[in-house]
mmCIF file of C-alpha atoms in Angstrom:
data_model
loop_
_atom_site.group_PDB
_atom_site.id
_atom_site.type_symbol
_atom_site.label_atom_id
_atom_site.label_comp_id
_atom_site.label_asym_id
_atom_site.label_seq_id
_atom_site.Cartn_x
_atom_site.Cartn_y
_atom_site.Cartn_z
ATOM 1 C CA UNK A 140 -0.012 -0.040 0.067
ATOM 2 C CA UNK A 141 2.787 2.382 0.986
ATOM 3 C CA UNK A 142 4.692 1.543 -2.430
ATOM 4 C CA UNK A 143 1.542 2.425 -4.387
ATOM 5 C CA UNK A 144 1.143 5.489 -2.583
ATOM 6 C CA UNK A 145 4.698 6.469 -3.378
ATOM 7 C CA UNK A 146 4.094 5.590 -7.180
ATOM 8 C CA UNK A 147 1.039 7.695 -7.298
ATOM 9 C CA UNK A 148 2.938 10.586 -5.588
ATOM 10 C CA UNK A 149 5.544 10.531 -8.246
ATOM 11 C CA UNK A 150 2.979 10.302 -11.032
ATOM 12 C CA UNK A 151 1.040 13.059 -9.560
ATOM 13 C CA UNK A 152 4.160 15.169 -9.415
ATOM 14 C CA UNK A 153 4.637 14.811 -13.098
ATOM 15 C CA UNK A 154 0.962 16.033 -13.508
ATOM 16 C CA UNK A 155 1.685 19.067 -11.084
ATOM 17 C CA UNK A 156 4.873 19.965 -13.058
ATOM 18 C CA UNK A 157 2.830 19.765 -16.206
ATOM 19 C CA UNK A 158 0.060 21.962 -14.980
ATOM 20 C CA UNK A 159 2.741 24.405 -13.454
ATOM 21 C CA UNK A 160 4.575 25.071 -16.804
ATOM 22 C CA UNK A 161 1.598 24.937 -19.062
ATOM 23 C CA UNK A 162 -0.076 27.684 -17.095
ATOM 24 C CA UNK A 163 2.999 29.745 -16.761
ATOM 25 C CA UNK A 164 3.010 31.161 -20.250
ATOM 26 C CA UNK A 165 -0.406 32.787 -20.146
ATOM 27 C CA UNK A 166 0.353 34.023 -16.649
ATOM 28 C CA UNK A 167 3.443 35.622 -17.811
ATOM 29 C CA UNK A 168 1.646 37.416 -20.636
ATOM 30 C CA UNK A 169 -0.807 39.019 -18.185
ATOM 31 C CA UNK A 170 1.833 39.713 -15.757
ATOM 32 C CA UNK A 171 4.250 41.434 -18.359
ATOM 33 C CA UNK A 172 2.630 44.637 -17.402
ATOM 34 C CA UNK A 173 5.311 44.502 -14.587
ATOM 35 C CA UNK A 174 7.853 45.754 -17.268
ATOM 36 C CA UNK A 175 6.176 49.102 -17.140
ATOM 37 C CA UNK A 176 5.477 49.348 -13.365
ATOM 38 C CA UNK A 177 7.371 50.259 -10.331
ATOM 39 C CA UNK A 178 6.949 48.929 -6.771
ATOM 40 C CA UNK A 179 4.777 48.621 -4.924
ATOM 41 C CA UNK A 180 2.340 48.687 -8.016
ATOM 42 C CA UNK A 181 4.600 46.123 -9.796
ATOM 43 C CA UNK A 182 4.721 43.811 -6.696
ATOM 44 C CA UNK A 183 1.018 44.218 -6.278
ATOM 45 C CA UNK A 184 0.214 43.176 -9.799
ATOM 46 C CA UNK A 185 2.679 40.276 -9.711
ATOM 47 C CA UNK A 186 0.959 39.185 -6.592
ATOM 48 C CA UNK A 187 -2.522 39.510 -8.032
ATOM 49 C CA UNK A 188 -1.794 37.533 -11.033
ATOM 50 C CA UNK A 189 0.042 34.738 -8.995
ATOM 51 C CA UNK A 190 -2.922 34.489 -6.882
ATOM 52 C CA UNK A 191 -5.065 33.409 -9.783
ATOM 53 C CA UNK A 192 -2.229 31.276 -11.179
ATOM 54 C CA UNK A 193 -1.532 29.368 -7.909
ATOM 55 C CA UNK A 194 -5.301 28.978 -7.406
ATOM 56 C CA UNK A 195 -5.625 27.233 -10.639
ATOM 57 C CA UNK A 196 -2.569 25.199 -9.857
ATOM 58 C CA UNK A 197 -3.880 24.013 -6.438
ATOM 59 C CA UNK A 198 -7.342 23.206 -7.838
ATOM 60 C CA UNK A 199 -5.916 21.103 -10.676
ATOM 61 C CA UNK A 200 -3.462 19.250 -8.314
ATOM 62 C CA UNK A 201 -6.249 18.476 -5.841
ATOM 63 C CA UNK A 202 -5.142 20.902 -3.169
ATOM 64 C CA UNK A 203 -7.316 23.191 -1.231
ATOM 65 C CA UNK A 204 -6.273 26.094 0.856
ATOM 66 C CA UNK A 205 -7.856 27.307 4.076
ATOM 67 C CA UNK A 206 -6.858 30.386 6.126
ATOM 68 C CA UNK A 207 -7.579 30.655 9.764
ATOM 69 C CA UNK A 208 -7.531 33.595 12.171
ATOM 70 C CA UNK A 209 -7.313 35.993 9.540
ATOM 71 C CA UNK A 210 -8.715 38.659 11.741
ATOM 72 C CA UNK A 211 -5.111 39.177 13.165
ATOM 73 C CA UNK A 212 -3.936 40.423 9.803
ATOM 74 C CA UNK A 213 -5.188 43.934 10.153
ATOM 75 C CA UNK A 214 -5.710 46.045 7.061
ATOM 76 C CA UNK A 215 -3.661 49.393 6.923
ATOM 77 C CA UNK A 216 -0.927 47.727 8.631
ATOM 78 C CA UNK A 217 2.249 46.020 7.114
ATOM 79 C CA UNK A 218 4.139 43.091 8.685
ATOM 80 C CA UNK A 219 7.104 40.908 8.559
ATOM 81 C CA UNK A 220 5.287 37.579 8.022
ATOM 82 C CA UNK A 221 7.203 34.685 9.487
ATOM 83 C CA UNK A 222 6.448 31.065 8.460
ATOM 84 C CA UNK A 223 7.603 27.723 9.414
ATOM 85 C CA UNK A 224 8.964 25.918 6.437
ATOM 86 C CA UNK A 225 8.302 22.258 5.609
ATOM 87 C CA UNK A 226 7.916 22.088 1.866
ATOM 88 C CA UNK A 227 8.456 23.978 -1.288
ATOM 89 C CA UNK A 228 4.603 24.298 -1.222
ATOM 90 C CA UNK A 229 4.965 26.695 1.459
ATOM 91 C CA UNK A 230 5.861 29.349 -0.843
ATOM 92 C CA UNK A 231 3.000 28.716 -3.270
ATOM 93 C CA UNK A 232 0.679 28.757 -0.253
ATOM 94 C CA UNK A 233 1.695 32.005 1.208
ATOM 95 C CA UNK A 234 3.019 35.011 -0.763
ATOM 96 C CA UNK A 235 0.302 35.022 -3.372
ATOM 97 C CA UNK A 236 -2.591 34.608 -1.006
ATOM 98 C CA UNK A 237 -1.661 37.216 1.707
ATOM 99 C CA UNK A 238 -4.082 40.195 2.138
ATOM 100 C CA UNK A 239 -1.382 42.772 1.689
ATOM 101 C CA UNK A 240 0.979 43.422 -1.210
ATOM 102 C CA UNK A 241 4.208 41.554 -0.351
ATOM 103 C CA UNK A 242 7.645 40.213 -1.203
ATOM 104 C CA UNK A 243 9.600 37.251 -0.348
ATOM 105 C CA UNK A 244 13.257 36.682 0.219
ATOM 106 C CA UNK A 245 14.529 34.402 -2.528
ATOM 107 C CA UNK A 246 17.708 32.864 -3.947
ATOM 108 C CA UNK A 247 19.222 34.961 -6.721
ATOM 109 C CA UNK A 248 20.101 31.791 -8.873
ATOM 110 C CA UNK A 249 16.445 31.066 -9.404
ATOM 111 C CA UNK A 250 16.087 34.302 -11.199
ATOM 112 C CA UNK A 251 18.172 32.950 -13.966
ATOM 113 C CA UNK A 252 15.612 30.308 -14.946
ATOM 114 C CA UNK A 253 14.123 31.361 -18.249
ATOM 115 C CA UNK A 254 10.598 32.997 -18.263
ATOM 116 C CA UNK A 255 9.996 31.728 -14.636
ATOM 117 C CA UNK A 256 12.868 33.995 -13.457
ATOM 118 C CA UNK A 257 10.864 37.055 -14.502
ATOM 119 C CA UNK A 258 7.842 36.175 -12.308
ATOM 120 C CA UNK A 259 10.276 35.113 -9.470
ATOM 121 C CA UNK A 260 12.263 38.443 -9.745
ATOM 122 C CA UNK A 261 9.090 40.648 -9.582
ATOM 123 C CA UNK A 262 7.872 39.099 -6.403
ATOM 124 C CA UNK A 263 11.037 38.688 -4.522
ATOM 125 C CA UNK A 264 14.016 40.365 -2.780
ATOM 126 C CA UNK A 265 16.935 38.391 -4.307
ATOM 127 C CA UNK A 266 19.944 37.134 -2.355
ATOM 128 C CA UNK A 267 22.997 35.184 -2.941
ATOM 129 C CA UNK A 268 23.614 33.791 0.444
ATOM 130 C CA UNK A 269 27.167 32.897 -0.409
ATOM 131 C CA UNK A 270 28.238 36.525 -0.908
ATOM 132 C CA UNK A 271 28.258 38.952 2.041
ATOM 133 C CA UNK A 272 27.747 42.002 -0.079
ATOM 134 C CA UNK A 273 24.605 40.373 -1.525
ATOM 135 C CA UNK A 274 23.254 39.566 1.993
ATOM 136 C CA UNK A 275 23.775 43.052 3.040
ATOM 137 C CA UNK A 276 22.140 44.569 -0.101
ATOM 138 C CA UNK A 277 19.121 42.259 0.303
ATOM 139 C CA UNK A 278 18.759 43.432 3.888
ATOM 140 C CA UNK A 279 18.625 47.035 2.709
ATOM 141 C CA UNK A 280 16.199 46.082 0.024
ATOM 142 C CA UNK A 281 13.816 44.397 2.599
ATOM 143 C CA UNK A 282 13.975 47.629 4.635
ATOM 144 C CA UNK A 283 12.915 49.575 1.480
ATOM 145 C CA UNK A 284 10.041 47.154 0.767
ATOM 146 C CA UNK A 285 8.684 47.719 4.294
ATOM 147 C CA UNK A 286 9.219 51.495 3.959
ATOM 148 C CA UNK A 287 6.944 51.398 0.956
ATOM 149 C CA UNK A 288 4.086 49.695 3.038
ATOM 150 C CA UNK A 289 4.657 46.107 1.688
ATOM 151 C CA UNK A 290 5.011 43.053 3.711
ATOM 152 C CA UNK A 291 8.092 40.926 3.705
ATOM 153 C CA UNK A 292 7.588 36.971 3.857
ATOM 154 C CA UNK A 293 10.377 35.131 5.535
ATOM 155 C CA UNK A 294 11.043 31.587 6.723
ATOM 156 C CA UNK A 295 13.495 32.043 9.550
ATOM 157 C CA UNK A 296 14.369 28.417 9.890
ATOM 158 C CA UNK A 297 16.313 28.978 6.695
ATOM 159 C CA UNK A 298 15.900 25.633 5.105
ATOM 160 C CA UNK A 299 13.136 23.192 5.042
ATOM 161 C CA UNK A 300 12.438 21.239 8.154
ATOM 162 C CA UNK A 301 13.170 17.644 7.580
ATOM 163 C CA UNK A 302 13.034 16.717 11.364
ATOM 164 C CA UNK A 303 9.993 15.590 13.247
ATOM 165 C CA UNK A 304 10.154 18.696 15.427
ATOM 166 C CA UNK A 305 7.564 21.406 14.859
ATOM 167 C CA UNK A 306 10.362 23.751 14.034
ATOM 168 C CA UNK A 307 14.100 24.169 13.517
ATOM 169 C CA UNK A 308 16.122 26.919 15.382
ATOM 170 C CA UNK A 309 15.386 30.335 13.971
ATOM 171 C CA UNK A 310 18.002 32.718 12.266
ATOM 172 C CA UNK A 311 17.943 36.197 13.480
ATOM 173 C CA UNK A 312 17.568 38.113 10.264
ATOM 174 C CA UNK A 313 13.743 38.680 10.341
ATOM 175 C CA UNK A 314 13.825 39.664 14.021
ATOM 176 C CA UNK A 315 16.648 42.177 13.445
ATOM 177 C CA UNK A 316 14.724 43.648 10.619
ATOM 178 C CA UNK A 317 11.560 44.081 12.821
ATOM 179 C CA UNK A 318 13.501 45.788 15.658
ATOM 180 C CA UNK A 319 15.295 48.121 13.298
ATOM 181 C CA UNK A 320 12.480 48.955 10.825
ATOM 182 C CA UNK A 321 9.876 49.088 13.933
ATOM 183 C CA UNK A 322 7.657 46.684 11.915
ATOM 184 C CA UNK A 323 5.604 43.966 13.726
ATOM 185 C CA UNK A 324 5.970 40.467 13.195
ATOM 186 C CA UNK A 325 2.810 38.370 12.326
ATOM 187 C CA UNK A 326 3.618 34.570 12.668
ATOM 188 C CA UNK A 327 1.991 32.051 10.237
ATOM 189 C CA UNK A 328 1.871 28.335 11.132
ATOM 190 C CA UNK A 329 1.441 26.140 8.040
ATOM 191 C CA UNK A 330 -0.026 22.654 8.223
ATOM 192 C CA UNK A 331 -0.377 20.074 5.336
ATOM 193 C CA UNK A 332 2.447 20.962 3.101
ATOM 194 C CA UNK A 333 4.747 18.520 4.777
ATOM 195 C CA UNK A 334 2.301 15.736 3.639
ATOM 196 C CA UNK A 335 1.650 17.090 0.250
ATOM 197 C CA UNK A 336 5.102 17.823 -0.889
ATOM 198 C CA UNK A 337 7.589 16.229 1.757
ATOM 199 C CA UNK A 338 11.082 17.583 1.849
ATOM 200 C CA UNK A 339 12.559 14.018 2.162
ATOM 201 C CA UNK A 340 10.703 12.517 -0.856
ATOM 202 C CA UNK A 341 12.297 14.376 -3.704
ATOM 203 C CA UNK A 342 10.044 14.564 -6.871
ATOM 204 C CA UNK A 343 6.577 13.842 -5.222
ATOM 205 C CA UNK A 344 3.133 15.547 -4.823
ATOM 206 C CA UNK A 345 0.045 14.452 -3.131
ATOM 207 C CA UNK A 346 -3.550 16.039 -3.076
ATOM 208 C CA UNK A 347 -4.644 17.411 0.200
ATOM 209 C CA UNK A 348 -5.489 20.378 2.462
ATOM 210 C CA UNK A 349 -3.192 23.367 3.268
ATOM 211 C CA UNK A 350 -3.870 25.344 6.289
ATOM 212 C CA UNK A 351 -2.601 28.925 7.044
ATOM 213 C CA UNK A 352 -2.955 29.991 10.569
ATOM 214 C CA UNK A 353 -2.318 33.494 11.447
ATOM 215 C CA UNK A 354 -1.141 34.186 15.159
ATOM 216 C CA UNK A 355 -1.518 37.498 16.909
ATOM 217 C CA UNK A 356 1.039 40.170 15.897
ATOM 218 C CA UNK A 357 4.148 40.592 17.839
ATOM 219 C CA UNK A 358 5.226 44.141 18.049
ATOM 220 C CA UNK A 359 8.998 44.536 18.620
ATOM 221 C CA UNK A 360 8.511 47.323 21.158
ATOM 222 C CA UNK A 361 11.671 47.273 23.645
ATOM 223 C CA UNK A 362 12.507 43.690 22.987
ATOM 224 C CA UNK A 363 15.808 42.779 21.958
ATOM 225 C CA UNK A 364 16.421 40.713 18.674
ATOM 226 C CA UNK A 365 16.969 37.522 20.776
ATOM 227 C CA UNK A 366 13.884 38.104 22.883
ATOM 228 C CA UNK A 367 11.573 38.900 19.886
ATOM 229 C CA UNK A 368 13.103 35.788 18.168
ATOM 230 C CA UNK A 369 12.285 33.642 21.249
ATOM 231 C CA UNK A 370 8.895 34.900 21.628
ATOM 232 C CA UNK A 371 7.802 34.300 18.238
ATOM 233 C CA UNK A 372 9.474 30.805 18.188
ATOM 234 C CA UNK A 373 7.715 29.798 21.414
ATOM 235 C CA UNK A 374 4.249 31.029 20.223
ATOM 236 C CA UNK A 375 4.538 29.171 16.814
ATOM 237 C CA UNK A 376 5.830 25.957 18.592
ATOM 238 C CA UNK A 377 3.213 26.005 21.251
ATOM 239 C CA UNK A 378 0.524 26.755 18.505
ATOM 240 C CA UNK A 379 1.884 23.908 16.309
ATOM 241 C CA UNK A 380 1.802 21.265 19.205
ATOM 242 C CA UNK A 381 -1.590 22.417 20.211
ATOM 243 C CA UNK A 382 -3.251 22.009 16.752
ATOM 244 C CA UNK A 383 -1.220 19.501 14.652
#
């Protein structure tokens, strides 16, 4: 039974890849208005078109998205959105569907992929983590995104969590950004993506339900970077354990 499930998961991943790239060309045509726009309008248009694109992708691959506690995401405010990271599906399920215009931090190398790289670039702050100069520039770019009133979406675990624990230790970048920019953090706990696209199974996809749970925003106030990181980590860990 398990072997049949794995076979189906690999076959379904082929279908998912076909859906993704078949729908990418019309998406890029509609999104090409970004060539003539500047942020935040460019990022806003990219996000709106991506929302339709990813909604079609999720529907055709048998995945459905649910949002919980969206009341914590108050209109008129911008946030640093901090998410747990279990799967490549996390990016698909977050940035396009957030209420505010947002950008996410992303690998610079991905922007070199033909056609897809344009879509990727318009919705991201790019970074080459191997170069200190690139890391510093991306940090300044994220501050600019926040100053424009947009959100930044960050995965403070850094890489996908392949362990059985709810979270891996957090890196401090998101929390230093919050303290220095005076922008609150809104934690988001994702459920379901680990099963739909497991990090340890390679080329694999399963239908299923993805849940985004918004937690109450955390204002940096007088907190230090370490205190803020620990507070957010504990709130996400406790919520995950209570609701998984």
